[in-house]
Coordinates of C-alpha atoms and ligand atoms in Angstrom, one line a residue:
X198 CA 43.4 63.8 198.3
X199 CA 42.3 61.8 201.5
X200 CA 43.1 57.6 202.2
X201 CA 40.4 55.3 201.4
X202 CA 40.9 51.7 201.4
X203 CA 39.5 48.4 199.7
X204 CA 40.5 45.3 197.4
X205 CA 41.9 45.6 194.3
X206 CA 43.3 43.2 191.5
X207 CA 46.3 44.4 190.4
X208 CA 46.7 43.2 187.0
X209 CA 44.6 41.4 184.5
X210 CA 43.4 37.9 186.3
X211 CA 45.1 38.9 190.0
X212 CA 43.3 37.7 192.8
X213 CA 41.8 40.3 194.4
X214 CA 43.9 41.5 197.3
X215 CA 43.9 44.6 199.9
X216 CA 44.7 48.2 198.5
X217 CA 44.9 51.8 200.0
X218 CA 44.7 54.7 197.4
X219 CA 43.7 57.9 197.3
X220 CA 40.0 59.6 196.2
X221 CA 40.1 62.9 195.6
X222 CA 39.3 65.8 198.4
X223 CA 35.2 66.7 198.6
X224 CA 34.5 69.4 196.2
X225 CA 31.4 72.0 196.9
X226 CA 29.0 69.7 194.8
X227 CA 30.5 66.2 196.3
X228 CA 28.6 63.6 198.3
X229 CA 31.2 61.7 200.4
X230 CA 29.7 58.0 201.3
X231 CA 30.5 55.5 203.5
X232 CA 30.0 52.2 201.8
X233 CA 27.8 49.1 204.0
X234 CA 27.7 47.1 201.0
X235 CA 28.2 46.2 197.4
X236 CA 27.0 44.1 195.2
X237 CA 29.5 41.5 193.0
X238 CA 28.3 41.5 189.5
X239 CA 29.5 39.6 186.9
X240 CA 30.8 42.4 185.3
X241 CA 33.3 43.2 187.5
X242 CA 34.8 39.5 187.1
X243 CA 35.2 40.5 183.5
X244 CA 36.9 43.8 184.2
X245 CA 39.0 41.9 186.3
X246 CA 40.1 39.8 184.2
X247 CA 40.4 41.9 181.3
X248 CA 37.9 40.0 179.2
X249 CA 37.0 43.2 177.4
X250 CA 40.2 44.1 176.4
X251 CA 38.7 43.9 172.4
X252 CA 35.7 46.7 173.1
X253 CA 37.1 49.1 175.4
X254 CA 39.9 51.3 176.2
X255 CA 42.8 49.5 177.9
X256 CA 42.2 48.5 181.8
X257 CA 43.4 50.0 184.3
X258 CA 45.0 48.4 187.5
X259 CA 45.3 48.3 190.1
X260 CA 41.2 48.2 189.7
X261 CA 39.2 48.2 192.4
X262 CA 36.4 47.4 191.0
X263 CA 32.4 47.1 192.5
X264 CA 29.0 49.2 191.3
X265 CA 26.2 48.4 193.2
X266 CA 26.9 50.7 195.8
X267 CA 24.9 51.3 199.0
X268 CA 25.7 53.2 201.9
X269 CA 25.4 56.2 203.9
X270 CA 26.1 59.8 203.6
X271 CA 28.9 61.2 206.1
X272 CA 29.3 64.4 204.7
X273 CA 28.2 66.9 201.8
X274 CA 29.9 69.9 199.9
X275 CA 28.3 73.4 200.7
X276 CA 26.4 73.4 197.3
X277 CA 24.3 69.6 198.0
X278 CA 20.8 70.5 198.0
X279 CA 19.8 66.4 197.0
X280 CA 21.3 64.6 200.1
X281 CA 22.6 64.9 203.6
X282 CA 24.6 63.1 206.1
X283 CA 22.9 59.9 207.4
X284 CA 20.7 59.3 203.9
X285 CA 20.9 55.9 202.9
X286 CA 22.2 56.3 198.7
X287 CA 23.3 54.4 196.2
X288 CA 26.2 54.8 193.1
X289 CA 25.7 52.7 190.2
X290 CA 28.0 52.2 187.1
X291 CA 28.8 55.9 186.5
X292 CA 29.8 58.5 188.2
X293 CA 29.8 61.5 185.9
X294 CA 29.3 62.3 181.8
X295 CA 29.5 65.3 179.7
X296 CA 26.0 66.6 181.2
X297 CA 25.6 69.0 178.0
X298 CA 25.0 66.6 175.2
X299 CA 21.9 65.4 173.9
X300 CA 21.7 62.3 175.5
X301 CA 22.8 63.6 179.1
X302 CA 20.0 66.4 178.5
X303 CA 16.9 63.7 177.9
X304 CA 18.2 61.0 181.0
X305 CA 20.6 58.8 179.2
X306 CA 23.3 59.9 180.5
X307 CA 24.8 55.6 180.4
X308 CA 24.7 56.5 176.5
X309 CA 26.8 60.1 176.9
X310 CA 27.7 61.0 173.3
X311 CA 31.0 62.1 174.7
X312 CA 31.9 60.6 177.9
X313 CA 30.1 58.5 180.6
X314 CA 32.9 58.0 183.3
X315 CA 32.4 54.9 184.7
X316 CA 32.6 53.8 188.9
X317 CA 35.4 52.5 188.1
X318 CA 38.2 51.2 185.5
X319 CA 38.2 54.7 183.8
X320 CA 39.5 58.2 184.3
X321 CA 37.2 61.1 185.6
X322 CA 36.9 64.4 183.7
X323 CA 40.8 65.4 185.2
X324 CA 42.3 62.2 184.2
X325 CA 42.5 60.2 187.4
X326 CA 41.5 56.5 187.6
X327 CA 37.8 55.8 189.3
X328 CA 38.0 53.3 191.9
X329 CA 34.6 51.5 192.7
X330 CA 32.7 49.9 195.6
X331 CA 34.8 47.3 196.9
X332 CA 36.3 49.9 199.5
X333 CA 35.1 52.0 202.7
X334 CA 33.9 55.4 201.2
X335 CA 33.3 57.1 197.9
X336 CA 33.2 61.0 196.3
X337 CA 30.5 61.5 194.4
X338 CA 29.0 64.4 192.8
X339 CA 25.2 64.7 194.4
X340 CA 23.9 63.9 190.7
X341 CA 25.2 60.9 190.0
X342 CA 24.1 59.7 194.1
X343 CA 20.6 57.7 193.9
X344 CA 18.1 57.7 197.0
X345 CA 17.9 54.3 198.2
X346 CA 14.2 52.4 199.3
X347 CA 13.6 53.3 203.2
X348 CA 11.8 50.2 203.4
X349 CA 13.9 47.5 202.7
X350 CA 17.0 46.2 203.9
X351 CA 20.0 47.8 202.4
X352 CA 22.5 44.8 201.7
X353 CA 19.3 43.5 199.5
X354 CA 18.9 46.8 197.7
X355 CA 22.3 47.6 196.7
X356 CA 22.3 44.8 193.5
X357 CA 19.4 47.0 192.2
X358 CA 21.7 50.1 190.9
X359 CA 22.9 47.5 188.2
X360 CA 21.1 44.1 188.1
X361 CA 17.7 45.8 188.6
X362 CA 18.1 48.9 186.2
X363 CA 20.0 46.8 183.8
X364 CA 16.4 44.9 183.6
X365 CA 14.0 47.5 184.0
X366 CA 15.3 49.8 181.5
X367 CA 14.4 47.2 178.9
X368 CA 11.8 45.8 180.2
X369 CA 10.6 49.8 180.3
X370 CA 11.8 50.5 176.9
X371 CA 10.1 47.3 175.3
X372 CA 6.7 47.7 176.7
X373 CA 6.5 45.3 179.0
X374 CA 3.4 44.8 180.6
X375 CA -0.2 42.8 180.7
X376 CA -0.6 40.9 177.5
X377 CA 3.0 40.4 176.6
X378 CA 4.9 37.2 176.8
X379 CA 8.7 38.4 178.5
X380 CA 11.5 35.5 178.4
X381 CA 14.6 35.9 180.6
X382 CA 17.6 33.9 179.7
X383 CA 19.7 33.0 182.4
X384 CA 18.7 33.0 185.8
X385 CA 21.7 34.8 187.7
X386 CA 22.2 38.0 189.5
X387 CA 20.3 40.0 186.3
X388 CA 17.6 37.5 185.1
X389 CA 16.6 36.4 188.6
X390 CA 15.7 40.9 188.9
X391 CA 14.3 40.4 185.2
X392 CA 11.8 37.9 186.7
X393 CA 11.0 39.9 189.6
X394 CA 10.2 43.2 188.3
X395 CA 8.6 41.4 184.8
X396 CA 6.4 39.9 187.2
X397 CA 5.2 42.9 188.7
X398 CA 5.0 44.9 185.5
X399 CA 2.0 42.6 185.3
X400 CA 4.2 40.7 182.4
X401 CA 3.8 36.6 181.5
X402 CA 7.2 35.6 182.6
X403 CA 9.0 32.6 181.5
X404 CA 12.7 31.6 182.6
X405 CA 14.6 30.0 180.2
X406 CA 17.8 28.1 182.5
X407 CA 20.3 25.5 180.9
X408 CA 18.4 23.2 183.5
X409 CA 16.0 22.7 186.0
X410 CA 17.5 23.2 188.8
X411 CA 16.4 26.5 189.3
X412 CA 12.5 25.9 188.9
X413 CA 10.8 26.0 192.3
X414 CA 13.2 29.5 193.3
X415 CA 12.4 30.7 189.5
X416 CA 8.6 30.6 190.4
X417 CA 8.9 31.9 194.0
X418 CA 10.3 34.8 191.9
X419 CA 7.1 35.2 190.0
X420 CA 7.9 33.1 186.9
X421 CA 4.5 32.1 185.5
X422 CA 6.7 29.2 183.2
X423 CA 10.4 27.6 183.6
X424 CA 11.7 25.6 180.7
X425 CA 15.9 23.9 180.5
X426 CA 17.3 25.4 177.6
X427 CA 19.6 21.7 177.6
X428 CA 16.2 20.1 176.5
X429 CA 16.2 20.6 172.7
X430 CA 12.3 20.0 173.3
X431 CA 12.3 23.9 174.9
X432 CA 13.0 25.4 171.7
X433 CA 10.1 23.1 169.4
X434 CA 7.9 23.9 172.2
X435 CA 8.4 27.9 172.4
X436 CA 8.9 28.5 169.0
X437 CA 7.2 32.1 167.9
X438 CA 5.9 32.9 171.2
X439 CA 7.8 35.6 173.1
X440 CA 7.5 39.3 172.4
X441 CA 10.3 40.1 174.0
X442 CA 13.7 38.1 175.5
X443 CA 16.4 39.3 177.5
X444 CA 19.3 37.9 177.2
X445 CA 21.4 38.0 180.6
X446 CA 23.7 35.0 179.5
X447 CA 27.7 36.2 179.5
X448 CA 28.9 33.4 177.9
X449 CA 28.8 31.8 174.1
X450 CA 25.3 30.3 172.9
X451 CA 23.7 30.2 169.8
X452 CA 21.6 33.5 169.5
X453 CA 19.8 32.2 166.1
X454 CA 18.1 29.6 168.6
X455 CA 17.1 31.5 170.8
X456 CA 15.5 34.3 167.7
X457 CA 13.5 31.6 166.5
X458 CA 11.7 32.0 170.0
X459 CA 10.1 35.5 169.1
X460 CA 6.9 35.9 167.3
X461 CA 6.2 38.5 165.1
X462 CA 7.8 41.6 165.5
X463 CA 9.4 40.2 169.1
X464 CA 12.7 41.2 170.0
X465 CA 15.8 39.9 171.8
X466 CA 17.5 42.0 174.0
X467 CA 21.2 41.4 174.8
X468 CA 21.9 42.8 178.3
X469 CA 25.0 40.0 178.9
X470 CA 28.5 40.8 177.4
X471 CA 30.4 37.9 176.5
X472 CA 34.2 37.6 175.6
X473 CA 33.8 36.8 172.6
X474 CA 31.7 37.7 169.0
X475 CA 28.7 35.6 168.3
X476 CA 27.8 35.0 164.8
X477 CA 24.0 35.1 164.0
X478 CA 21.9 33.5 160.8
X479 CA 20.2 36.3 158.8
X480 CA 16.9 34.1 158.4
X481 CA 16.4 33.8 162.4
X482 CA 16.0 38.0 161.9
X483 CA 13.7 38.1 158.6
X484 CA 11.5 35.9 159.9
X485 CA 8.7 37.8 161.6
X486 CA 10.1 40.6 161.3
X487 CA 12.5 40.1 164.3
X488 CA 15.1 42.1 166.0
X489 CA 17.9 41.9 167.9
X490 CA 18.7 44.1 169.9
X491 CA 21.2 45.7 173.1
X492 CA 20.8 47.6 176.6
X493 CA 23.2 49.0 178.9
X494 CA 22.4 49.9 183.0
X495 CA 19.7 53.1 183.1
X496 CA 20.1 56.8 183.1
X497 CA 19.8 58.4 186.6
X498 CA 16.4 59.7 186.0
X499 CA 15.1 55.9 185.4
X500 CA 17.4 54.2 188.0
X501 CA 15.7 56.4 190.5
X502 CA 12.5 55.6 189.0
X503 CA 13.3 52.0 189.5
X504 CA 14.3 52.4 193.3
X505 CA 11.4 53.8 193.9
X506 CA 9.2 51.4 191.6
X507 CA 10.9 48.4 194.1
X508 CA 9.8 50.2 197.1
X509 CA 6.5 50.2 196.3
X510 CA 6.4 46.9 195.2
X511 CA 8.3 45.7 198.0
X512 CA 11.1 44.4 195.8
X513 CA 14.6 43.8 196.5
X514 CA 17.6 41.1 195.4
X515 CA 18.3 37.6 196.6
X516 CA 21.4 38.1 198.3
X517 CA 24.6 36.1 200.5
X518 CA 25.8 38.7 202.0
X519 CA 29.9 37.6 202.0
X520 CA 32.7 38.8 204.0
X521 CA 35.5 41.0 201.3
X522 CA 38.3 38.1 202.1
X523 CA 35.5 35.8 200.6
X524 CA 35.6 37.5 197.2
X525 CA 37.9 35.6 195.1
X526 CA 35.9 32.7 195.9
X527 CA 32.8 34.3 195.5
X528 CA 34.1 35.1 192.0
X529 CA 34.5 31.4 191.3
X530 CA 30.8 30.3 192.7
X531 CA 29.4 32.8 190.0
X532 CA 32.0 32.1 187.3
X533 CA 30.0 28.0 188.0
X534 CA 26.4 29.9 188.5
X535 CA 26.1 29.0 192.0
X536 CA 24.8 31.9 193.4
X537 CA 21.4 32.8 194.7
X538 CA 21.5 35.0 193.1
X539 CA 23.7 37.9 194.2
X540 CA 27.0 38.0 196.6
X541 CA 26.8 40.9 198.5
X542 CA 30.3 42.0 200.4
X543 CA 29.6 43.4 203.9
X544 CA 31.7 46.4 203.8
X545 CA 32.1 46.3 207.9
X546 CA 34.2 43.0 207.0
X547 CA 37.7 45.1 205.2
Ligands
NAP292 P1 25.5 35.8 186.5 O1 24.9 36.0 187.9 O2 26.7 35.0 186.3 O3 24.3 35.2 185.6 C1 24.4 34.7 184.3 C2 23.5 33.5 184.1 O4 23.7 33.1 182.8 C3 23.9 32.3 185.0 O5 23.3 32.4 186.3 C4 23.3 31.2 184.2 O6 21.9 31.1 184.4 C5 23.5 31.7 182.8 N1 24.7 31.1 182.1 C6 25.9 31.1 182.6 N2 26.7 30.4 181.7 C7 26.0 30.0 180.7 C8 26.2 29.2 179.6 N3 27.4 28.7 179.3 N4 25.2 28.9 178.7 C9 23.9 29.4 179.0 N5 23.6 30.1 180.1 C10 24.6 30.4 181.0 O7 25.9 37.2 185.8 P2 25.1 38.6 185.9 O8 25.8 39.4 187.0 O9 23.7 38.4 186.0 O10 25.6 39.3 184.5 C11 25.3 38.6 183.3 C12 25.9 39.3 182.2 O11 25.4 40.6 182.0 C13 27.5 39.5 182.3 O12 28.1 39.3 181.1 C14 27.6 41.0 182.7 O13 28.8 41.5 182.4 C15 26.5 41.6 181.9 N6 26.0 42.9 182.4 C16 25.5 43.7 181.5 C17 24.9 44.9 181.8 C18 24.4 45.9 180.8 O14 24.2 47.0 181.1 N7 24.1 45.4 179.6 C19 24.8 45.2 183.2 C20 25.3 44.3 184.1 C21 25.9 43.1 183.7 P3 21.2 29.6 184.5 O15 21.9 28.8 185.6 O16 19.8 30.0 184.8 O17 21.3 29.0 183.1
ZN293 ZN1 27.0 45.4 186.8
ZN294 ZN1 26.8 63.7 177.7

């Protein structure tokens, strides 16, 4: 076992405080990293805060939690053949799975039919609790570490190993492209990623935001439309348009209005994970055929695919890069959507 350090909460709803721990010694097939930076998604202020508590196993704490990964590589078991020290690489939302089943076989490893072990708030193949990003260094085995773009910065690239394949695999999945109308609800960490990488699919991209605050950034992003959801006019106006929507929101709204949105055969995609259960009207489905539907993150296959899709495109996050003693109130500026449109904790800073 070797020291590591970072923030943790300790229980359910602690602020998030300073926390040594252990990670465990680098094995032959092992990546070690040194974080720069990670990404604060909203996730991890549910994880947190236990908001899951219905869905998933029980937490564990302390949880150090953090995801969007980026760093460097500062040393490498004698069997790496992907990576070696001083590549700039990325860990997402899992750090291992079963690697035999089917889903593991084709890519999907985030869907592992027996175990995807998560970054953190979850127990590795031997038992031991996974500590994530919000620390100085990570073990890693070399298939589970992502290449990260060369060309672009790396604070601005780290949101990308969840907001941006937590978009694209949908987007992906759903056929996104010229010709189809794309709706992004919510435009936070994930939608403002939706809009960027819609937009260069060659997608029509229209933000739906509970106001319109957002506008002028939501078109620098390459929104061709921005409506405010608070507007009950939005929904008479858009009715049976979309082909697709995806849904980023994590909190309570009324999913049978936003249905009536898709035309034919269009489907919803729920990418945020609200608290609680929302119920949904069975005639906002049956009409035109629609369906609603769910996504979680991106295999490792894909996720590299998208880094390497942003590089091309020259596309990386919005970020404020924050100091980690600014996290607890970064928390609260994304709990009240003021963020644009990712905090970023500068790893240097612990
Ligand atoms: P975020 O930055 O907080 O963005 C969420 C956006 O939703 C806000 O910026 C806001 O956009 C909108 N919103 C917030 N409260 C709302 C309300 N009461 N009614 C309507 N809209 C509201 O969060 P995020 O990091 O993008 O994550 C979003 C959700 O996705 C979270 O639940 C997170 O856990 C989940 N998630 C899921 C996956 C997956 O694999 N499926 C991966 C990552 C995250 P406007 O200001 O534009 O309205
Ligand atoms: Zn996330
Ligand atoms: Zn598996």
């Amino acid at each position: 076992m070797s020291k590591s350090k970072g923030y943790a909460a300790v229980a359910a709803k602690a602020t998030l405080a300073p926390y040594s721990f252990e990670r465990r010694e680098m094995r032959e097939n092992d990546v070690v990293i040194e974080i720069k930076y990670c990404g604060i998604c909203h996730s991890d202020i549910h994880q947190a805060r236990d908001e899951w508590s219905e869905y998933q196993e029980e937490s564990i704490f302390p949880m150090v939690p953090g995801h969007e990964i980026a760093g460097v590589v500062s040393a490498v078991g004698s069997k790496v053949t992907k990576h070696k020290v001083g590549d700039k690489v990325g860990v997402g939302c899992f750090v291992d799975s079963c690697r035999t089943c089917a889903e593991c076989k084709s890519g999907l490893e985030q869907y592992c039919s027996v175990r995807t072990v998560w970054t953190y708030n979850a127990r590795d193949h031997e038992g031991s609790p996974t500590y994530g990003g919000y620390s100085d260094r990570i073990v890693v085995d070399e298939n589970y570490v992502l290449r990260m773009p060369e060309n672009l910065p790396l604070e601005a690239c780290a949101p990308l190993l969840c907001a941006g394949i937590t978009l694209y695999s949908p987007l992906r999945h759903w056929k996104a492209g010229p010709g189809k109308k794309v709706a992004i609800v919510g435009l936070g960490g994930l939608g403002h990623m939706g809009v960027k990488l819609a937009h260069a699919l060659g997608t029509e991209v229209t933000v739906l935001s509970q106001s319109l605050k957002k506008q002028a950034d939501g078109k620098r992003l390459g929104a061709d439309h921005f409506y405010a959801t608070s507007d009950p006019e939005t929904f008479t106006k858009l009715a049976n348009s979309f082909d697709l929507i995806l849904n980023t929101v994590s909190a309570q709204m009324d999913w049978s209005q936003y249905m009536s949105l898709l035309r034919l055969d269009g489907t919803m995609v729920v990418v945020g994970l609200p608290e609680k259960h929302i119920p949904i009207n069975a005639f906002a489905l049956t009409a035109n055929r629609r369906s609603l539907a769910g996504s979680q993150i991106g295999g490792i296959g894909e996720t590299q695919e998208m880094l390497d899709f942003c590089s091309k495109h020259g596309i990386a996050c919005d970020v404020e890069v924050v100091s980690i003693q600014k996290v607890n109130e970064a928390y609260e500026r994304v709990l009240k959507s003021d963020v644009r449109y990712r905090f970023v904790i500068d790893m240097a800073t612990l």
